[in-house]
PDB file of C-alpha atoms and ligand atoms in Angstrom:
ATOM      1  CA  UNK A   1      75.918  30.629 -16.686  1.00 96.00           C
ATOM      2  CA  UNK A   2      72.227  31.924 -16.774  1.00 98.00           C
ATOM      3  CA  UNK A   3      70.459  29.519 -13.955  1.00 98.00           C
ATOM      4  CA  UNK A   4      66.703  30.062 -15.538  1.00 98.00           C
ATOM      5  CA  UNK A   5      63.415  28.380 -13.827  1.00 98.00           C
ATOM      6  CA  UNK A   6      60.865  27.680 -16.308  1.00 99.00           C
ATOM      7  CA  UNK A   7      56.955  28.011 -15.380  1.00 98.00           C
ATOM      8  CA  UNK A   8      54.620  26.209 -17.595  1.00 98.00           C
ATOM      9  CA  UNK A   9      50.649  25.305 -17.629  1.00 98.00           C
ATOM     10  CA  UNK A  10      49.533  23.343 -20.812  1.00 96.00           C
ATOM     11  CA  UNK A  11      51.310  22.079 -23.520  1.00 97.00           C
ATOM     12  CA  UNK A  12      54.786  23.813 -23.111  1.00 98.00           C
ATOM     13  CA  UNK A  13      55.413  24.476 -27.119  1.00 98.00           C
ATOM     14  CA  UNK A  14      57.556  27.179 -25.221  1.00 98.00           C
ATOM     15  CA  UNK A  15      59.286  24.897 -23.048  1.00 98.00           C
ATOM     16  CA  UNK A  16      60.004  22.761 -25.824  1.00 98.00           C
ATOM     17  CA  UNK A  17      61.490  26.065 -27.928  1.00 98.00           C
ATOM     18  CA  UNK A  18      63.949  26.647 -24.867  1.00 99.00           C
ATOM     19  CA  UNK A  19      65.117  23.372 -24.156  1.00 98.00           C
ATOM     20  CA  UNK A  20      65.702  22.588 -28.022  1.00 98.00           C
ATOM     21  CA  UNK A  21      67.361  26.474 -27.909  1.00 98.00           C
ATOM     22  CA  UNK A  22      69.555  25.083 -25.162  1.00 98.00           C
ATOM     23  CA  UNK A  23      70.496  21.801 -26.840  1.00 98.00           C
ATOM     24  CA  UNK A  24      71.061  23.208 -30.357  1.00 97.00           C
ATOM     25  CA  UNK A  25      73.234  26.290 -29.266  1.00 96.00           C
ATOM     26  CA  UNK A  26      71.075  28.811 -30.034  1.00 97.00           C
ATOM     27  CA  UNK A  27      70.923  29.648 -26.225  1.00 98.00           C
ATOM     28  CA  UNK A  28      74.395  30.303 -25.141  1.00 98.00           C
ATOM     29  CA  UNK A  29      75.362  30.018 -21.302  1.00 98.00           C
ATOM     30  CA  UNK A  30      72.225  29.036 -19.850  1.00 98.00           C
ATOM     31  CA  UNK A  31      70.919  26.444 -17.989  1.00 98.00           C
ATOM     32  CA  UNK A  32      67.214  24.891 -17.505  1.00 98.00           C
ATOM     33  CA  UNK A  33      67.413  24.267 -13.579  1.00 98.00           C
ATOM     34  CA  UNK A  34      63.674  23.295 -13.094  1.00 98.00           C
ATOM     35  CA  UNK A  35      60.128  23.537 -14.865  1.00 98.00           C
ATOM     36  CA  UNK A  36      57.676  24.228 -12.680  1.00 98.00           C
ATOM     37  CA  UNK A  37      53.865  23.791 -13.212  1.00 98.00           C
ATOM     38  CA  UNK A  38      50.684  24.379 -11.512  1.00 98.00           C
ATOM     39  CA  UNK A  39      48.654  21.810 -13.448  1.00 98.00           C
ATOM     40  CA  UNK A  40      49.510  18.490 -12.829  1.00 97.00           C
ATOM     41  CA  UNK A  41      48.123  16.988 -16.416  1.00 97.00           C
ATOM     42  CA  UNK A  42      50.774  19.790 -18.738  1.00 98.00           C
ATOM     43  CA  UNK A  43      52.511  18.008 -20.940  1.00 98.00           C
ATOM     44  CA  UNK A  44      55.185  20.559 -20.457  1.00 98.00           C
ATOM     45  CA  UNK A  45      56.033  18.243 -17.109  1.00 98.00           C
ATOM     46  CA  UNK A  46      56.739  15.141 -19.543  1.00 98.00           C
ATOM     47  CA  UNK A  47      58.742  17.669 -21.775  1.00 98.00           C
ATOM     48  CA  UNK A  48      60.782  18.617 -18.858  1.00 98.00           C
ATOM     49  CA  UNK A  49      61.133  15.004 -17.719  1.00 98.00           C
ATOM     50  CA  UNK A  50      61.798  13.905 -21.297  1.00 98.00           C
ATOM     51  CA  UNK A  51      64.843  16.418 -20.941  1.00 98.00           C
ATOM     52  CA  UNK A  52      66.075  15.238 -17.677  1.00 98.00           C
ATOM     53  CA  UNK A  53      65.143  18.623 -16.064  1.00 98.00           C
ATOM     54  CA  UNK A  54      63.309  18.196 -12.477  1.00 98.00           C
ATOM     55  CA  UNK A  55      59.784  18.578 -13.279  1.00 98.00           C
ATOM     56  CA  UNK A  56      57.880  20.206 -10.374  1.00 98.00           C
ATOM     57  CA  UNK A  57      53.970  20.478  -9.544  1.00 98.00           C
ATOM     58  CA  UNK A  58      52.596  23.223  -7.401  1.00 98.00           C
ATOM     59  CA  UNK A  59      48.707  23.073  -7.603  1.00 98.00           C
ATOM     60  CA  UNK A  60      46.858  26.059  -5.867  1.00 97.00           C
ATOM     61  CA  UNK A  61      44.140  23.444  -5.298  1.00 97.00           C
ATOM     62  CA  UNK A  62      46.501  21.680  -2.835  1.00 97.00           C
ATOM     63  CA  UNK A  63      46.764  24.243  -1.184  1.00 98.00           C
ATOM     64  CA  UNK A  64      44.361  25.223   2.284  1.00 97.00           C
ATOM     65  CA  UNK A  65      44.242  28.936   0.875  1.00 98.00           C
ATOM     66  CA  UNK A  66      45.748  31.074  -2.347  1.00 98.00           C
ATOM     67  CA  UNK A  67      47.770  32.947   0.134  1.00 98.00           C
ATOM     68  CA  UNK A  68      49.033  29.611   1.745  1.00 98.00           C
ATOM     69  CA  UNK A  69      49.552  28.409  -2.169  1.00 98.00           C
ATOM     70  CA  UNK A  70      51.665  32.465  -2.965  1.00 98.00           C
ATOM     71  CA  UNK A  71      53.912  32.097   0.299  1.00 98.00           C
ATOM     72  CA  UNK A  72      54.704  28.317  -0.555  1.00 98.00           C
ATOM     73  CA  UNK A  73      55.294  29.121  -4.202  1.00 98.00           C
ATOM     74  CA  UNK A  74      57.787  32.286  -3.527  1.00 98.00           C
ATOM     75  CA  UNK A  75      59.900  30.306  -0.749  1.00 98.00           C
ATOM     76  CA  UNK A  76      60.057  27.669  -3.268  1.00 98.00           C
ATOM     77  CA  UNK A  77      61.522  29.914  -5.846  1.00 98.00           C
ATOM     78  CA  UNK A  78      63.224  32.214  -3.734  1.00 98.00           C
ATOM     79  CA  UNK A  79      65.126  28.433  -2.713  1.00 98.00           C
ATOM     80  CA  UNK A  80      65.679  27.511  -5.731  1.00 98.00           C
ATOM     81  CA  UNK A  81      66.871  30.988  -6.116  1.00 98.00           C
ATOM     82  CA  UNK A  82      67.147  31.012 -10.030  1.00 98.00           C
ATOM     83  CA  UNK A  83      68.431  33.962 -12.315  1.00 98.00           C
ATOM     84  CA  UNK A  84      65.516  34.064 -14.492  1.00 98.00           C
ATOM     85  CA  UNK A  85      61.934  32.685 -13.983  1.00 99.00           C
ATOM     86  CA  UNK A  86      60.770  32.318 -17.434  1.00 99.00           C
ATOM     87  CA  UNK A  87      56.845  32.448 -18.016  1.00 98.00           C
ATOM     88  CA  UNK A  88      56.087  30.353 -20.734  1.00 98.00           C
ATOM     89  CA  UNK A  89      52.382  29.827 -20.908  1.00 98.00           C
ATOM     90  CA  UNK A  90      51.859  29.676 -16.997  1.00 98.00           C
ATOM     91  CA  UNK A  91      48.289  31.056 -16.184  1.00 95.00           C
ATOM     92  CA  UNK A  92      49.003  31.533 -12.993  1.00 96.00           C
ATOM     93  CA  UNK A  93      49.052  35.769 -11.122  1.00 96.00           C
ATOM     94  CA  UNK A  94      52.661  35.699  -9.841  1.00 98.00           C
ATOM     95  CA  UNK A  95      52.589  36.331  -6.079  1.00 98.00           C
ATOM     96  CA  UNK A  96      53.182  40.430  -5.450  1.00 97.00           C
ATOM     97  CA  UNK A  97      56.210  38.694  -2.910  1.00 98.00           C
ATOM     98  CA  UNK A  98      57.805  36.820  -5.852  1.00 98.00           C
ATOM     99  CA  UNK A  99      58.139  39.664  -7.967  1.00 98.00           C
ATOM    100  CA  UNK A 100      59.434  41.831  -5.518  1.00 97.00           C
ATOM    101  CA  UNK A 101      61.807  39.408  -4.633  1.00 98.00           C
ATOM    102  CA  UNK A 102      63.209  38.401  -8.452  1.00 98.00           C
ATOM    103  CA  UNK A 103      63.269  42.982  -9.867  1.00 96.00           C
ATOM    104  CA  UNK A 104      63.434  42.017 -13.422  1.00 96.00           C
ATOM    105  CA  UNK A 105      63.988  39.041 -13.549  1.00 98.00           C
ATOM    106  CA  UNK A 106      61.262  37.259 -14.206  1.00 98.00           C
ATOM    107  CA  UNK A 107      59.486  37.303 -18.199  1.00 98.00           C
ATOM    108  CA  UNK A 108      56.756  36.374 -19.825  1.00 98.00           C
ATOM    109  CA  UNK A 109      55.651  35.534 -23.340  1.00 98.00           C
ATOM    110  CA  UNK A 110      52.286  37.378 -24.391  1.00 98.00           C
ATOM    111  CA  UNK A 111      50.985  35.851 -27.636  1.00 98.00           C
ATOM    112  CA  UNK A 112      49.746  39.893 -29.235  1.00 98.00           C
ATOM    113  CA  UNK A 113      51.468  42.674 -29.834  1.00 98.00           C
ATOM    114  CA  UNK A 114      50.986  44.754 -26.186  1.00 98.00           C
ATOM    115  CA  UNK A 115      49.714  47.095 -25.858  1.00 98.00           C
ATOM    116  CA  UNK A 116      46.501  45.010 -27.782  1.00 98.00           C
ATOM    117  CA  UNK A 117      44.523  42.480 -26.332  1.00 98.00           C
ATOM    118  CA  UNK A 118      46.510  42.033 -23.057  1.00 98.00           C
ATOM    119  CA  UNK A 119      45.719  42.494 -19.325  1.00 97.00           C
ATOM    120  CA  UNK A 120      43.420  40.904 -16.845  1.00 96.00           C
ATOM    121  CA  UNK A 121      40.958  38.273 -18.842  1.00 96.00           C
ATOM    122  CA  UNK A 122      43.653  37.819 -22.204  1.00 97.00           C
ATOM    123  CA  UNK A 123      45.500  34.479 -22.142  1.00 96.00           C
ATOM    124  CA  UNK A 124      45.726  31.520 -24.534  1.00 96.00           C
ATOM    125  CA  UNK A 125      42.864  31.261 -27.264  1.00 97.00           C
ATOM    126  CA  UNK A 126      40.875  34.089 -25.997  1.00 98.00           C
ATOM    127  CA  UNK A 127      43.565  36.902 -27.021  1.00 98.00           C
ATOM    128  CA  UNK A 128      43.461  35.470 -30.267  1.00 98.00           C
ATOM    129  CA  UNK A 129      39.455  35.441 -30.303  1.00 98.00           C
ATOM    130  CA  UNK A 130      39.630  39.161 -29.478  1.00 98.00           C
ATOM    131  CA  UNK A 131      42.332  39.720 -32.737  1.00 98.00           C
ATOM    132  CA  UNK A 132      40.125  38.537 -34.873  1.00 98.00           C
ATOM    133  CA  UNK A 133      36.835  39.937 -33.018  1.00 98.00           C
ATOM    134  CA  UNK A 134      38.662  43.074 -33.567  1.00 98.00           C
ATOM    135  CA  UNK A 135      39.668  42.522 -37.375  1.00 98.00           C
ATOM    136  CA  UNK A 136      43.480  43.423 -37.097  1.00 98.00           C
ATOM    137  CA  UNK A 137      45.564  42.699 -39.961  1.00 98.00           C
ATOM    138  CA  UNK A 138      48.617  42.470 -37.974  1.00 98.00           C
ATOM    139  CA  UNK A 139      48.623  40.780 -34.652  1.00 98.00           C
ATOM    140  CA  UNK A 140      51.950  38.938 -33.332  1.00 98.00           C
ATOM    141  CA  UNK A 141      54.108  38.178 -29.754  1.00 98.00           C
ATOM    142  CA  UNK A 142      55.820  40.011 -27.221  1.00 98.00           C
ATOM    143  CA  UNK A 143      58.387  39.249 -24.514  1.00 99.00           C
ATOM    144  CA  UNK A 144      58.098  41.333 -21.092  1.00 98.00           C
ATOM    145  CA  UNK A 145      59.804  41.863 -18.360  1.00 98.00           C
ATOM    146  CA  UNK A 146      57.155  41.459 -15.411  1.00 98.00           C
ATOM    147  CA  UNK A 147      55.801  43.907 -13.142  1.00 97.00           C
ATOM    148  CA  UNK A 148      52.802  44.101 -10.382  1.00 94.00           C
ATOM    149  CA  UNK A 149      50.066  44.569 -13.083  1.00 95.00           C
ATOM    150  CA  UNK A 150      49.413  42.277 -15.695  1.00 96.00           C
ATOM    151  CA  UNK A 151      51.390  42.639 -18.989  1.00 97.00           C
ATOM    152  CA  UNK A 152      52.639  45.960 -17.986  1.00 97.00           C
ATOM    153  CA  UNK A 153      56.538  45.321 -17.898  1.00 98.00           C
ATOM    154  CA  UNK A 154      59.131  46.721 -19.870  1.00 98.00           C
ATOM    155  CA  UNK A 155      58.714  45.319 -23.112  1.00 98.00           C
ATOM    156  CA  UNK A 156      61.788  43.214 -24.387  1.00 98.00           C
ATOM    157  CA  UNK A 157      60.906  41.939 -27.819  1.00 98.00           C
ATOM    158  CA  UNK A 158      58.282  41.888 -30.326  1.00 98.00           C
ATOM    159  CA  UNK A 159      57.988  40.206 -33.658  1.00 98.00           C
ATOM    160  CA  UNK A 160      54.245  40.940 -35.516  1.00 98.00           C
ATOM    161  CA  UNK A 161      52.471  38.295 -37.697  1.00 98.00           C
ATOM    162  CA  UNK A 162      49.756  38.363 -40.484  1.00 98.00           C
ATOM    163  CA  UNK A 163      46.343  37.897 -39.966  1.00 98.00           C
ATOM    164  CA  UNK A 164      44.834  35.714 -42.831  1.00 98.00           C
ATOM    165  CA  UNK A 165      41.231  36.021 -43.983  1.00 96.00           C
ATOM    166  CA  UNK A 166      39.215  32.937 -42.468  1.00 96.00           C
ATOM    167  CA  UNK A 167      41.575  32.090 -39.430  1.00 98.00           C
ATOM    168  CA  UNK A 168      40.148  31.124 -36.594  1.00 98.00           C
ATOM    169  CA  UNK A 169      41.652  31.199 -33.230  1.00 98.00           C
ATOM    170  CA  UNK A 170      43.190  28.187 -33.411  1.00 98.00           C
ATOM    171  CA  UNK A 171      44.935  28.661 -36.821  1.00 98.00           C
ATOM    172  CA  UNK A 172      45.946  31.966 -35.519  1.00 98.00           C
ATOM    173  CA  UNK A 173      47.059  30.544 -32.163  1.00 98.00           C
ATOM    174  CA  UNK A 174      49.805  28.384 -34.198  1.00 98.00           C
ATOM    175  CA  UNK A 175      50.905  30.890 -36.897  1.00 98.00           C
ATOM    176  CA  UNK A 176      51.589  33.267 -33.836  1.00 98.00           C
ATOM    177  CA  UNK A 177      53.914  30.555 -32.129  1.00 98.00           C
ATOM    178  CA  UNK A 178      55.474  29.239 -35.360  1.00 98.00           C
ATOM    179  CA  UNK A 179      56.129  32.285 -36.600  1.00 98.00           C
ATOM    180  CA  UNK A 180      57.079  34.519 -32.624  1.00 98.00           C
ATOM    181  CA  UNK A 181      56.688  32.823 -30.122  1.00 98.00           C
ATOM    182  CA  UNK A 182      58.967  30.123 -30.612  1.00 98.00           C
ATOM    183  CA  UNK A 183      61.692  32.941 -31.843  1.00 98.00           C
ATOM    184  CA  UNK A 184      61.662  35.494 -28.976  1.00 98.00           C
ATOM    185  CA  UNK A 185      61.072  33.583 -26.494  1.00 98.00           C
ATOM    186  CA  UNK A 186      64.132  31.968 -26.594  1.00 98.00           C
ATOM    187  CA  UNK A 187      66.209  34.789 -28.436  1.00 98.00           C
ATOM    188  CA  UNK A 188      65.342  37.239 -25.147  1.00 98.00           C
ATOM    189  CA  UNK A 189      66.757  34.419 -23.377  1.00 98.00           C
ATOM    190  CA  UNK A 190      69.984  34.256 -25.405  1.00 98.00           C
ATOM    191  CA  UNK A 191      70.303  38.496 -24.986  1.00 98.00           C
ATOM    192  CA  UNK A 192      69.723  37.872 -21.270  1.00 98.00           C
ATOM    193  CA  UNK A 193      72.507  35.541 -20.855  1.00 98.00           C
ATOM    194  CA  UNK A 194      74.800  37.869 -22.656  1.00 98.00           C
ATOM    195  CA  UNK A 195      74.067  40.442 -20.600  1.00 97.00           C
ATOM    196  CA  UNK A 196      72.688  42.423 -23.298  1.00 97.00           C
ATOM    197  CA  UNK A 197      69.617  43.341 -21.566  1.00 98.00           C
ATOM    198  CA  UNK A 198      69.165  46.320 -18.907  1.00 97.00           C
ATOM    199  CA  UNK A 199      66.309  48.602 -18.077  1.00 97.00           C
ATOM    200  CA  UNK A 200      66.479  52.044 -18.097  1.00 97.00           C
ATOM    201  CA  UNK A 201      63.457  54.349 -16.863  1.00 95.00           C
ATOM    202  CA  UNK A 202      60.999  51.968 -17.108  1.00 95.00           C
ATOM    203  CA  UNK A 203      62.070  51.034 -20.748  1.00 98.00           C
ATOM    204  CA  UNK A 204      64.067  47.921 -22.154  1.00 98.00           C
ATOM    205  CA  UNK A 205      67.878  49.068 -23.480  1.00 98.00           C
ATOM    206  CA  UNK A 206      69.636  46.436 -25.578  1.00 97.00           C
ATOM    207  CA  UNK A 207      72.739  46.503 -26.078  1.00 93.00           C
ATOM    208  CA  UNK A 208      74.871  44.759 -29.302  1.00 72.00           C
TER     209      UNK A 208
HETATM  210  C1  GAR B   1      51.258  30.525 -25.482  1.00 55.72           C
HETATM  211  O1  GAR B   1      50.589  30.952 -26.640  1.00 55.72           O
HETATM  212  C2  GAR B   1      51.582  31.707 -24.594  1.00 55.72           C
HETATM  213  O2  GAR B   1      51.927  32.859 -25.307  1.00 55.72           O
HETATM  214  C3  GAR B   1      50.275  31.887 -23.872  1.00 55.72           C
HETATM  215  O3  GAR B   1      49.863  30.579 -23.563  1.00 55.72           O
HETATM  216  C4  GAR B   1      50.329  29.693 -24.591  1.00 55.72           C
HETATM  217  C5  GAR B   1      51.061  28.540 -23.954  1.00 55.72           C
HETATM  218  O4  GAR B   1      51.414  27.557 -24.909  1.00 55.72           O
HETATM  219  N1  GAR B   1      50.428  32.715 -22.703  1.00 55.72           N
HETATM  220  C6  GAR B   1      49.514  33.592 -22.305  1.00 55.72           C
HETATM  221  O5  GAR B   1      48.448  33.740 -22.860  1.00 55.72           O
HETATM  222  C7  GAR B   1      49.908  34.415 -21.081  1.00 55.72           C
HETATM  223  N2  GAR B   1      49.034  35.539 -20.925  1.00 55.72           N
HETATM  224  P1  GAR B   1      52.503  26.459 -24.617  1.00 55.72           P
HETATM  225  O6  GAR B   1      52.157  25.799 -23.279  1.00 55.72           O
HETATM  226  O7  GAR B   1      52.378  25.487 -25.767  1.00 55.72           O
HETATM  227  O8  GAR B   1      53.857  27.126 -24.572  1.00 55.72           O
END
């Protein structure tokens, strides 16, 4: 069984896409243990609760310093000692501490196709601004394994979608989670589980 924590910000459409993924089999051997967000006013907490998964607040502004907020965040996790965090919209920089203590194991859904608009300064509505800034036809998701830069990790899965003439970044924003988001997020999940999943040099292998 696949123990996953699930880290959340806004709305949790991604949260949502795992626990229905869960519930409706299309997630094998894996369990939601906890959701954890840093804002207290995401929906994603009354998603979790809705689900009966403990639904957990860490706010940075609680906290007396950021590095106060990183060391009580990684002995939090490191407690709860999961098998997979799973980024799914959380807008937070993961402590360098966390991610050396969970080596590929932790992911993150990126709403372009990385390389492209990703990095310091591309989240939520703004990396779909910068698609359509730029005038790509094809823009799309990605699933990544996470590293100590921002959207650097070995890449796990990508699925592209079209760019339609007059979409703005909002339109865009929802064809990109109908359409991958809501697909690889949990299917990377599902390969995980199975133990389909390894890195090799620095590059995603799956296996099946
Ligand atoms: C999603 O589009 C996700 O890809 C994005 O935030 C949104 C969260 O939506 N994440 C990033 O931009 C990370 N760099 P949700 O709360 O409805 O799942």
């Amino acid at each position: 069984m696949l123990n996953i924590v699930v880290c959340v910000s806004g709305g949790g459409t991604n949260l949502q896409a795992i626990i229905d993924g869960v519930n409706n089999g299309l997630i094998h051997n894996t369990r939601i243990q906890a959701v954890i967000s840093n804002n207290p006013g995401a929906y994603a907490l009354e998603r979790a609760k809705n689900a009966g998964i403990e639904a957990i607040c860490m706010s940075p502004k609680t906290f007396e310093s950021r590095d106060a907020f990183n060391d009580a965040f990684t002995e939090r996790m490191i407690a709860l000692n999961p098998d997979l965090i799973v980024l799914a919209g959380f807008l937070v920089q993961i402590p360098t501490r966390m991610i050396a203590a969970f080596p590929n194991r932790i992911i993150n859904i990126h709403p372009s196709l990385i390389p492209s608009f990703c990095g310091v300064g591309y989240y939520g509505l703004k990396v779909h601004e910068a698609a359509l800034d730029r005038g790509v036809k094809l823009t799309g998701a990605t699933v990544h394994f996470v590293d100590d830069g921002t959207d650097t990790g070995p890449i796990i899965l990508q699925k592209a979608v079209e760019v339609m003439e007059n979409d703005t970044p909002q339109v865009l924003q929802k064809r990109v989670m109908e359409q991958a988001e809501w697909i690889i997020l949990p299917k990377a999940i599902d390969l995980i589980a199975a133990g389909n999943v390894c890195v090799k040099e620095g590059k995603v292998v799956i296996s099946k």
